[in-house]
DNA sequence: ATGAAAGCGCTAACAG
DNA sequence: CTGTTAGCGCTTTCAT
C-alpha cells in the first residue's frame, strides 16, 4: 500500500505577504501589479517578502474583482473535418503565439449540438473572455448567438450574411486569380472550374475571382460545375464537366478535397495530370499532399490569420464598445506536380 | 462611424434571484447546486426566479470558495512534432470526450522553455486543476517539476525513471511482438530491427519485445541498429544494417518516422519493399501514410488512452491524496503495403 | 428546511 | 505614497 501523497500546501495570500513585509495588503497588491507609485525601498521589501513566502496571486479572487477570466475559447469545426488536418495545428499555433505572451489561456472546443449555448454561457459566467470561431458552416447558429449576446467574438471567413461581427479571411478572389494566372501561364486555353457551393461566400468568390481573371486572359466563358466542397461532389462534378467538355486541359477546383475526389476520375477517363490536364486546388490542406500527383494549390497564411484573430479578439475584450472590423489576407500559390 | 455596441449587461446575481423569489441567498444557492433538502414548492419558486432573471452562477466567485478552476491543461510536445500529426487531434478528441460532459474546460499548451514553471504556477494560482502531459522527452524537467509540487498530473508513456506519478501507456512489448509475429507470418527469416534510443523506455521495450517474440519464432539473435526516433537516424541505421547484413528480408523499425527515413535508403540499395524486404513500423503516425509504400505499423488506441488520462486526472483532482496509478493499453497491427 | 453571517483572496476608491 | 475600507458573488457552517 503506497503512501498517500500529502495534498500540496495552500499558497500564501496577500495578507501573509503584507504581514511579513510589514505593510498593508494594498501596497503588496500594488507591487504585484506593477503600480509605479510605490517607494523603491518599500517595493524591495515587499518583493523579498513575496519570494520568501512563495506568493502567487489567486486567480479566482482576482477574476472576481477584475471581471476578466484570462482565457479565450477556440471553437473548431466538428470533430471529423479538422482533427486530422495540419490546418488545425497551424491555427492553434497562430493563436497561441499571441495569446500566451499575454498570459491568456486557450480553451479548446469543437463545435457540435449545444456548443453555442455552452460558449455563450461560459462567456456570461465569466469563465471565458471571448471566442475565436473557425470555419463555422453557414447554417451554424453560433455566430448569431454570440453577436446577439454582444460578446467578444471573431470569425474565420466572411459571414454569409453581412453582420456586425469581426472576421478575418483570405482574399478568395485574389486566390482564385492566382490559380487562373498559373493555368494561363501553363498555356492552357480550354479551361474549366469546379466551384464550391454557390450559397457560401467562399464558393461565390472563388468562382467569380477565377472567371474574372480568366476573362482577363481572354477566356470570358469558363464552364463550371458546382460541387459541395466534398470529395464525392468533386468526383461527380468532374464527371459532368468531362461529358460536356471532353477537351479540357486546365482545371481549377475550388477546394483540395474536391480535387482529391476529382483526380481519380480524370485518370479513369484516360487523362494524365498534368500532361493532359493541369489541376489547381485551393486550401493547401493535407489532402493536397495526399493527391496523386501532389496538388498545386492556393494557400492561406493560416498562422498569420489565426494570430490576427486572436489580436482582434483581445482588443475587443479590452475595449468592449469597439465596432466590428474585418481583415483580409493575401493568399499564395504552392506549385506542385499537378500543374 | 459605426455605432458603438453597448456592452452586455451584467448577468443577475444570487441576491437578485433571492429577492425576486423572496428567499435567502442560501436557498437559491442550494437550488442551483441541487441540494436535496429544499422544499419542492420553494424550489419551484426559485427556479422560476432563476429563469426570469436569466441567472447564471459567476464562475470566479464560485471558484474562489470551492477552490476548483474547472479546467485542466493538455500539454503537447513542442510545436514542430505534433502540430501536423493527426495524432494530435485524436488526443484532443479523447480528452474532450470525458472532460466536456463534466463541464471541465480543456486548456491547450505546447511545451517549451518555461512551460513547466508556467503550468505549475497556473496550478498553484488555482487557474488549473491538473495537467495531462503528452510525450515529454525523457530530458524534460516538466514531470519532475509537477510531481515535486504534488499537483495532479498524468503522463503519456512510462517515465524513464520510476516515479510516483500516474501514467498511461501502450504495451510496447506486445506491440513489438505484433510486428514480430507478422514478419514471421510473412515467412521472413533474415530479420533485423532498427531500435529507438536505448535510454528511453519505449526504445528499450520495443527492442526487447521484438527480440523475445522473434526468439519464440526460432530467431534468437536478431541484429539491430540503434536510431534516435528521427528520419535521419533511421536512414543511417538501415545503412549500417545493410552493410553488415545485406541479406535482410524483414525489418522492424521502432518508429514510423525512422521507417520513413529508411525506406528511400532501401530503395537506393536496390531493395524492393515488400518483395525483397518487408518493413513494419510503430506508432501509426502520419508518416506511416506518407511512406512509399504505405507502412504496415503498430497502432496505439490513442483516443482511448487520452480519455483514460483525462479520467485518471479528474479522479486525482477529486481525491488529492490518491496514490499514483498506471494503465497499459493493448496495441493493434495496421497492415498496409509495406509487408 | 431555511436564514444569517462569515469568509474565500483580491482590487480599487478614498482618505490621509 | 500608503493604509483603510468596502465590496466582487458565491458557498457553507451554524443557528433556528
mmCIF file of N, CA and C in Angstrom, chain A residues 151-242:
data_model
loop_
_atom_site.group_PDB
_atom_site.id
_atom_site.type_symbol
_atom_site.label_atom_id
_atom_site.label_comp_id
_atom_site.label_asym_id
_atom_site.label_seq_id
_atom_site.Cartn_x
_atom_site.Cartn_y
_atom_site.Cartn_z
ATOM 1 N N UNK A 151 -21.165 39.649 -27.209
ATOM 2 C CA UNK A 151 -19.948 39.209 -26.542
ATOM 3 C C UNK A 151 -18.805 39.185 -27.554
ATOM 4 N N UNK A 152 -17.574 39.282 -27.062
ATOM 5 C CA UNK A 152 -16.427 39.344 -27.971
ATOM 6 C C UNK A 152 -16.252 38.056 -28.784
ATOM 7 N N UNK A 153 -16.310 38.188 -30.083
ATOM 8 C CA UNK A 153 -16.133 37.040 -30.978
ATOM 9 C C UNK A 153 -15.399 37.467 -32.235
ATOM 10 N N UNK A 154 -14.631 36.544 -32.772
ATOM 11 C CA UNK A 154 -14.029 36.758 -34.081
ATOM 12 C C UNK A 154 -14.268 35.513 -34.918
ATOM 13 N N UNK A 155 -14.654 35.735 -36.161
ATOM 14 C CA UNK A 155 -14.956 34.633 -37.069
ATOM 15 C C UNK A 155 -13.830 34.427 -38.068
ATOM 16 N N UNK A 156 -13.627 33.186 -38.491
ATOM 17 C CA UNK A 156 -12.750 32.947 -39.630
ATOM 18 C C UNK A 156 -13.645 32.855 -40.848
ATOM 19 N N UNK A 157 -13.407 33.721 -41.787
ATOM 20 C CA UNK A 157 -14.220 33.692 -43.003
ATOM 21 C C UNK A 157 -15.351 34.700 -42.951
ATOM 22 N N UNK A 158 -15.540 35.390 -44.033
ATOM 23 C CA UNK A 158 -16.617 36.364 -44.123
ATOM 24 C C UNK A 158 -17.954 35.660 -43.937
ATOM 25 N N UNK A 159 -18.788 36.192 -43.058
ATOM 26 C CA UNK A 159 -20.082 35.545 -42.814
ATOM 27 C C UNK A 159 -20.981 35.639 -44.044
ATOM 28 N N UNK A 160 -21.873 34.670 -44.183
ATOM 29 C CA UNK A 160 -22.742 34.597 -45.358
ATOM 30 C C UNK A 160 -23.607 35.848 -45.480
ATOM 31 N N UNK A 161 -24.196 36.249 -44.375
ATOM 32 C CA UNK A 161 -24.997 37.465 -44.406
ATOM 33 C C UNK A 161 -24.234 38.552 -43.674
ATOM 34 N N UNK A 162 -24.168 39.737 -44.241
ATOM 35 C CA UNK A 162 -23.420 40.824 -43.615
ATOM 36 C C UNK A 162 -23.885 41.020 -42.176
ATOM 37 N N UNK A 163 -22.944 41.016 -41.272
ATOM 38 C CA UNK A 163 -23.279 41.084 -39.855
ATOM 39 C C UNK A 163 -22.303 42.026 -39.177
ATOM 40 N N UNK A 164 -22.721 42.614 -38.099
ATOM 41 C CA UNK A 164 -21.814 43.469 -37.340
ATOM 42 C C UNK A 164 -20.932 42.593 -36.475
ATOM 43 N N UNK A 165 -20.043 41.874 -37.142
ATOM 44 C CA UNK A 165 -19.180 40.948 -36.415
ATOM 45 C C UNK A 165 -17.778 41.046 -36.989
ATOM 46 N N UNK A 166 -16.788 40.827 -36.134
ATOM 47 C CA UNK A 166 -15.408 40.906 -36.599
ATOM 48 C C UNK A 166 -14.992 39.594 -37.250
ATOM 49 N N UNK A 167 -14.376 39.684 -38.409
ATOM 50 C CA UNK A 167 -13.911 38.458 -39.060
ATOM 51 C C UNK A 167 -12.603 38.666 -39.793
ATOM 52 N N UNK A 168 -11.954 37.537 -40.076
ATOM 53 C CA UNK A 168 -10.690 37.525 -40.795
ATOM 54 C C UNK A 168 -10.845 36.536 -41.933
ATOM 55 N N UNK A 169 -10.337 36.899 -43.084
ATOM 56 C CA UNK A 169 -10.470 35.972 -44.204
ATOM 57 C C UNK A 169 -9.274 36.123 -45.132
ATOM 58 N N UNK A 170 -9.126 35.145 -46.024
ATOM 59 C CA UNK A 170 -8.140 35.284 -47.070
ATOM 60 C C UNK A 170 -8.867 35.932 -48.245
ATOM 61 N N UNK A 171 -8.128 36.599 -49.082
ATOM 62 C CA UNK A 171 -8.741 37.205 -50.250
ATOM 63 C C UNK A 171 -9.065 36.091 -51.250
ATOM 64 N N UNK A 172 -10.284 35.640 -51.227
ATOM 65 C CA UNK A 172 -10.690 34.490 -52.040
ATOM 66 C C UNK A 172 -10.561 34.806 -53.523
ATOM 67 N N UNK A 173 -10.992 35.991 -53.870
ATOM 68 C CA UNK A 173 -10.940 36.416 -55.262
ATOM 69 C C UNK A 173 -9.499 36.399 -55.779
ATOM 70 N N UNK A 174 -8.622 36.971 -54.988
ATOM 71 C CA UNK A 174 -7.219 37.015 -55.384
ATOM 72 C C UNK A 174 -6.633 35.613 -55.482
ATOM 73 N N UNK A 175 -7.052 34.734 -54.585
ATOM 74 C CA UNK A 175 -6.570 33.354 -54.602
ATOM 75 C C UNK A 175 -6.971 32.666 -55.894
ATOM 76 N N UNK A 176 -8.228 32.835 -56.261
ATOM 77 C CA UNK A 176 -8.715 32.227 -57.499
ATOM 78 C C UNK A 176 -7.965 32.810 -58.696
ATOM 79 N N UNK A 177 -7.657 34.101 -58.611
ATOM 80 C CA UNK A 177 -6.926 34.741 -59.701
ATOM 81 C C UNK A 177 -5.518 34.160 -59.819
ATOM 82 N N UNK A 178 -4.915 33.857 -58.683
ATOM 83 C CA UNK A 178 -3.596 33.219 -58.676
ATOM 84 C C UNK A 178 -3.650 31.913 -59.465
ATOM 85 N N UNK A 179 -4.682 31.151 -59.192
ATOM 86 C CA UNK A 179 -4.863 29.875 -59.893
ATOM 87 C C UNK A 179 -5.041 30.125 -61.390
ATOM 88 N N UNK A 180 -5.864 31.099 -61.712
ATOM 89 C CA UNK A 180 -6.133 31.401 -63.120
ATOM 90 C C UNK A 180 -4.849 31.801 -63.849
ATOM 91 N N UNK A 181 -4.092 32.709 -63.233
ATOM 92 C CA UNK A 181 -2.858 33.164 -63.862
ATOM 93 C C UNK A 181 -1.902 31.994 -64.091
ATOM 94 N N UNK A 182 -1.846 31.115 -63.140
ATOM 95 C CA UNK A 182 -0.943 29.975 -63.236
ATOM 96 C C UNK A 182 -1.356 29.046 -64.371
ATOM 97 N N UNK A 183 -2.632 28.776 -64.453
ATOM 98 C CA UNK A 183 -3.131 27.893 -65.507
ATOM 99 C C UNK A 183 -2.893 28.534 -66.881
ATOM 100 N N UNK A 184 -3.120 29.831 -66.945
ATOM 101 C CA UNK A 184 -2.883 30.539 -68.205
ATOM 102 C C UNK A 184 -1.401 30.505 -68.565
ATOM 103 N N UNK A 185 -0.563 30.674 -67.541
ATOM 104 C CA UNK A 185 0.880 30.675 -67.772
ATOM 105 C C UNK A 185 1.360 29.311 -68.256
ATOM 106 N N UNK A 186 0.633 28.274 -67.915
ATOM 107 C CA UNK A 186 0.971 26.931 -68.385
ATOM 108 C C UNK A 186 0.477 26.719 -69.823
ATOM 109 N N UNK A 187 -0.094 27.770 -70.380
ATOM 110 C CA UNK A 187 -0.507 27.713 -71.778
ATOM 111 C C UNK A 187 -1.843 27.023 -72.032
ATOM 112 N N UNK A 188 -2.597 26.799 -71.001
ATOM 113 C CA UNK A 188 -3.879 26.108 -71.203
ATOM 114 C C UNK A 188 -4.951 27.099 -71.648
ATOM 115 N N UNK A 189 -5.769 26.675 -72.584
ATOM 116 C CA UNK A 189 -6.801 27.565 -73.140
ATOM 117 C C UNK A 189 -8.196 26.954 -73.042
ATOM 118 N N UNK A 190 -8.267 25.647 -72.779
ATOM 119 C CA UNK A 190 -9.594 25.032 -72.646
ATOM 120 C C UNK A 190 -9.808 24.742 -71.163
ATOM 121 N N UNK A 191 -10.139 25.825 -70.505
ATOM 122 C CA UNK A 191 -10.121 25.820 -69.048
ATOM 123 C C UNK A 191 -11.529 25.711 -68.453
ATOM 124 N N UNK A 192 -11.634 24.960 -67.375
ATOM 125 C CA UNK A 192 -12.922 24.835 -66.673
ATOM 126 C C UNK A 192 -12.683 24.922 -65.174
ATOM 127 N N UNK A 193 -13.751 24.973 -64.416
ATOM 128 C CA UNK A 193 -13.600 25.025 -62.960
ATOM 129 C C UNK A 193 -14.706 24.269 -62.250
ATOM 130 N N UNK A 194 -14.332 23.694 -61.134
ATOM 131 C CA UNK A 194 -15.325 23.089 -60.244
ATOM 132 C C UNK A 194 -15.450 24.040 -59.066
ATOM 133 N N UNK A 195 -16.615 24.608 -58.901
ATOM 134 C CA UNK A 195 -16.784 25.609 -57.847
ATOM 135 C C UNK A 195 -17.259 24.961 -56.558
ATOM 136 N N UNK A 196 -17.198 25.726 -55.501
ATOM 137 C CA UNK A 196 -17.808 25.280 -54.252
ATOM 138 C C UNK A 196 -19.295 25.585 -54.308
ATOM 139 N N UNK A 197 -20.007 25.284 -53.235
ATOM 140 C CA UNK A 197 -21.437 25.577 -53.188
ATOM 141 C C UNK A 197 -21.653 27.082 -53.334
ATOM 142 N N UNK A 198 -22.532 27.465 -54.204
ATOM 143 C CA UNK A 198 -22.664 28.889 -54.511
ATOM 144 C C UNK A 198 -23.512 29.653 -53.499
ATOM 145 N N UNK A 199 -23.904 28.984 -52.440
ATOM 146 C CA UNK A 199 -24.600 29.721 -51.380
ATOM 147 C C UNK A 199 -23.642 30.036 -50.236
ATOM 148 N N UNK A 200 -22.354 29.812 -50.469
ATOM 149 C CA UNK A 200 -21.367 30.215 -49.460
ATOM 150 C C UNK A 200 -20.490 31.318 -50.040
ATOM 151 N N UNK A 201 -20.026 32.209 -49.198
ATOM 152 C CA UNK A 201 -19.152 33.296 -49.654
ATOM 153 C C UNK A 201 -17.931 32.755 -50.384
ATOM 154 N N UNK A 202 -17.286 31.747 -49.815
ATOM 155 C CA UNK A 202 -16.082 31.207 -50.434
ATOM 156 C C UNK A 202 -16.410 30.627 -51.799
ATOM 157 N N UNK A 203 -17.518 29.916 -51.891
ATOM 158 C CA UNK A 203 -17.927 29.333 -53.164
ATOM 159 C C UNK A 203 -18.117 30.410 -54.219
ATOM 160 N N UNK A 204 -18.836 31.436 -53.853
ATOM 161 C CA UNK A 204 -19.093 32.530 -54.789
ATOM 162 C C UNK A 204 -17.804 33.229 -55.217
ATOM 163 N N UNK A 205 -17.033 33.639 -54.219
ATOM 164 C CA UNK A 205 -15.848 34.446 -54.501
ATOM 165 C C UNK A 205 -14.818 33.709 -55.342
ATOM 166 N N UNK A 206 -14.640 32.433 -55.062
ATOM 167 C CA UNK A 206 -13.631 31.696 -55.818
ATOM 168 C C UNK A 206 -14.047 31.550 -57.280
ATOM 169 N N UNK A 207 -15.319 31.348 -57.497
ATOM 170 C CA UNK A 207 -15.800 31.238 -58.871
ATOM 171 C C UNK A 207 -15.689 32.588 -59.583
ATOM 172 N N UNK A 208 -16.200 33.608 -58.942
ATOM 173 C CA UNK A 208 -16.179 34.940 -59.558
ATOM 174 C C UNK A 208 -14.749 35.385 -59.820
ATOM 175 N N UNK A 209 -13.877 35.149 -58.845
ATOM 176 C CA UNK A 209 -12.495 35.571 -58.989
ATOM 177 C C UNK A 209 -11.805 34.839 -60.129
ATOM 178 N N UNK A 210 -12.093 33.553 -60.241
ATOM 179 C CA UNK A 210 -11.458 32.762 -61.296
ATOM 180 C C UNK A 210 -11.934 33.220 -62.666
ATOM 181 N N UNK A 211 -13.231 33.426 -62.772
ATOM 182 C CA UNK A 211 -13.785 33.841 -64.061
ATOM 183 C C UNK A 211 -13.250 35.197 -64.485
ATOM 184 N N UNK A 212 -13.205 36.119 -63.533
ATOM 185 C CA UNK A 212 -12.730 37.459 -63.860
ATOM 186 C C UNK A 212 -11.289 37.398 -64.357
ATOM 187 N N UNK A 213 -10.479 36.617 -63.661
ATOM 188 C CA UNK A 213 -9.069 36.539 -64.036
ATOM 189 C C UNK A 213 -8.892 35.842 -65.378
ATOM 190 N N UNK A 214 -9.669 34.786 -65.626
ATOM 191 C CA UNK A 214 -9.560 34.092 -66.908
ATOM 192 C C UNK A 214 -10.040 34.994 -68.036
ATOM 193 N N UNK A 215 -11.042 35.795 -67.734
ATOM 194 C CA UNK A 215 -11.523 36.736 -68.745
ATOM 195 C C UNK A 215 -10.402 37.686 -69.144
ATOM 196 N N UNK A 216 -9.648 38.104 -68.154
ATOM 197 C CA UNK A 216 -8.519 38.986 -68.429
ATOM 198 C C UNK A 216 -7.491 38.285 -69.311
ATOM 199 N N UNK A 217 -7.492 36.952 -69.289
ATOM 200 C CA UNK A 217 -6.576 36.180 -70.136
ATOM 201 C C UNK A 217 -7.254 35.812 -71.454
ATOM 202 N N UNK A 218 -8.392 36.413 -71.708
ATOM 203 C CA UNK A 218 -9.056 36.190 -72.981
ATOM 204 C C UNK A 218 -10.035 35.029 -73.004
ATOM 205 N N UNK A 219 -10.377 34.507 -71.837
ATOM 206 C CA UNK A 219 -11.357 33.419 -71.783
ATOM 207 C C UNK A 219 -12.554 33.856 -70.938
ATOM 208 N N UNK A 220 -13.498 34.511 -71.553
ATOM 209 C CA UNK A 220 -14.608 35.098 -70.801
ATOM 210 C C UNK A 220 -15.666 34.080 -70.377
ATOM 211 N N UNK A 221 -15.652 32.891 -70.973
ATOM 212 C CA UNK A 221 -16.762 31.977 -70.679
ATOM 213 C C UNK A 221 -16.311 30.623 -70.156
ATOM 214 N N UNK A 222 -15.674 30.643 -69.030
ATOM 215 C CA UNK A 222 -15.180 29.402 -68.456
ATOM 216 C C UNK A 222 -16.343 28.550 -67.954
ATOM 217 N N UNK A 223 -16.476 27.328 -68.464
ATOM 218 C CA UNK A 223 -17.549 26.458 -67.974
ATOM 219 C C UNK A 223 -17.285 26.039 -66.543
ATOM 220 N N UNK A 224 -18.354 25.745 -65.815
ATOM 221 C CA UNK A 224 -18.130 25.312 -64.439
ATOM 222 C C UNK A 224 -19.193 24.322 -63.999
ATOM 223 N N UNK A 225 -18.798 23.505 -63.030
ATOM 224 C CA UNK A 225 -19.735 22.568 -62.408
ATOM 225 C C UNK A 225 -19.678 22.841 -60.915
ATOM 226 N N UNK A 226 -20.829 22.819 -60.283
ATOM 227 C CA UNK A 226 -20.863 23.155 -58.859
ATOM 228 C C UNK A 226 -20.644 21.926 -57.999
ATOM 229 N N UNK A 227 -19.794 22.074 -57.006
ATOM 230 C CA UNK A 227 -19.561 20.991 -56.058
ATOM 231 C C UNK A 227 -19.989 21.428 -54.676
ATOM 232 N N UNK A 228 -19.678 20.595 -53.673
ATOM 233 C CA UNK A 228 -20.122 20.900 -52.314
ATOM 234 C C UNK A 228 -18.954 20.896 -51.336
ATOM 235 N N UNK A 229 -17.738 21.095 -51.858
ATOM 236 C CA UNK A 229 -16.527 21.080 -51.026
ATOM 237 C C UNK A 229 -16.210 19.694 -50.471
ATOM 238 N N UNK A 230 -16.832 18.656 -51.000
ATOM 239 C CA UNK A 230 -16.519 17.298 -50.541
ATOM 240 C C UNK A 230 -15.860 16.515 -51.670
ATOM 241 N N UNK A 231 -15.199 15.412 -51.317
ATOM 242 C CA UNK A 231 -14.530 14.588 -52.306
ATOM 243 C C UNK A 231 -15.502 14.026 -53.334
ATOM 244 N N UNK A 232 -16.609 13.493 -52.858
ATOM 245 C CA UNK A 232 -17.581 12.878 -53.767
ATOM 246 C C UNK A 232 -18.130 13.910 -54.742
ATOM 247 N N UNK A 233 -18.455 15.079 -54.210
ATOM 248 C CA UNK A 233 -19.024 16.101 -55.082
ATOM 249 C C UNK A 233 -18.010 16.514 -56.144
ATOM 250 N N UNK A 234 -16.730 16.455 -55.795
ATOM 251 C CA UNK A 234 -15.693 16.787 -56.760
ATOM 252 C C UNK A 234 -15.654 15.756 -57.877
ATOM 253 N N UNK A 235 -15.770 14.496 -57.489
ATOM 254 C CA UNK A 235 -15.770 13.413 -58.472
ATOM 255 C C UNK A 235 -16.960 13.553 -59.416
ATOM 256 N N UNK A 236 -18.122 13.811 -58.847
ATOM 257 C CA UNK A 236 -19.335 13.942 -59.656
ATOM 258 C C UNK A 236 -19.223 15.139 -60.597
ATOM 259 N N UNK A 237 -18.696 16.222 -60.076
ATOM 260 C CA UNK A 237 -18.613 17.446 -60.873
ATOM 261 C C UNK A 237 -17.682 17.278 -62.065
ATOM 262 N N UNK A 238 -16.539 16.635 -61.846
ATOM 263 C CA UNK A 238 -15.592 16.483 -62.946
ATOM 264 C C UNK A 238 -16.179 15.545 -64.000
ATOM 265 N N UNK A 239 -16.957 14.622 -63.550
ATOM 266 C CA UNK A 239 -17.645 13.700 -64.460
ATOM 267 C C UNK A 239 -18.545 14.495 -65.413
ATOM 268 N N UNK A 240 -19.336 15.373 -64.847
ATOM 269 C CA UNK A 240 -20.228 16.207 -65.654
ATOM 270 C C UNK A 240 -19.429 17.096 -66.611
ATOM 271 N N UNK A 241 -18.369 17.652 -66.078
ATOM 272 C CA UNK A 241 -17.543 18.561 -66.857
ATOM 273 C C UNK A 241 -16.956 17.843 -68.079
ATOM 274 N N UNK A 242 -16.451 16.630 -67.860
ATOM 275 C CA UNK A 242 -15.827 15.888 -68.951
ATOM 276 C C UNK A 242 -16.857 15.504 -70.009
#
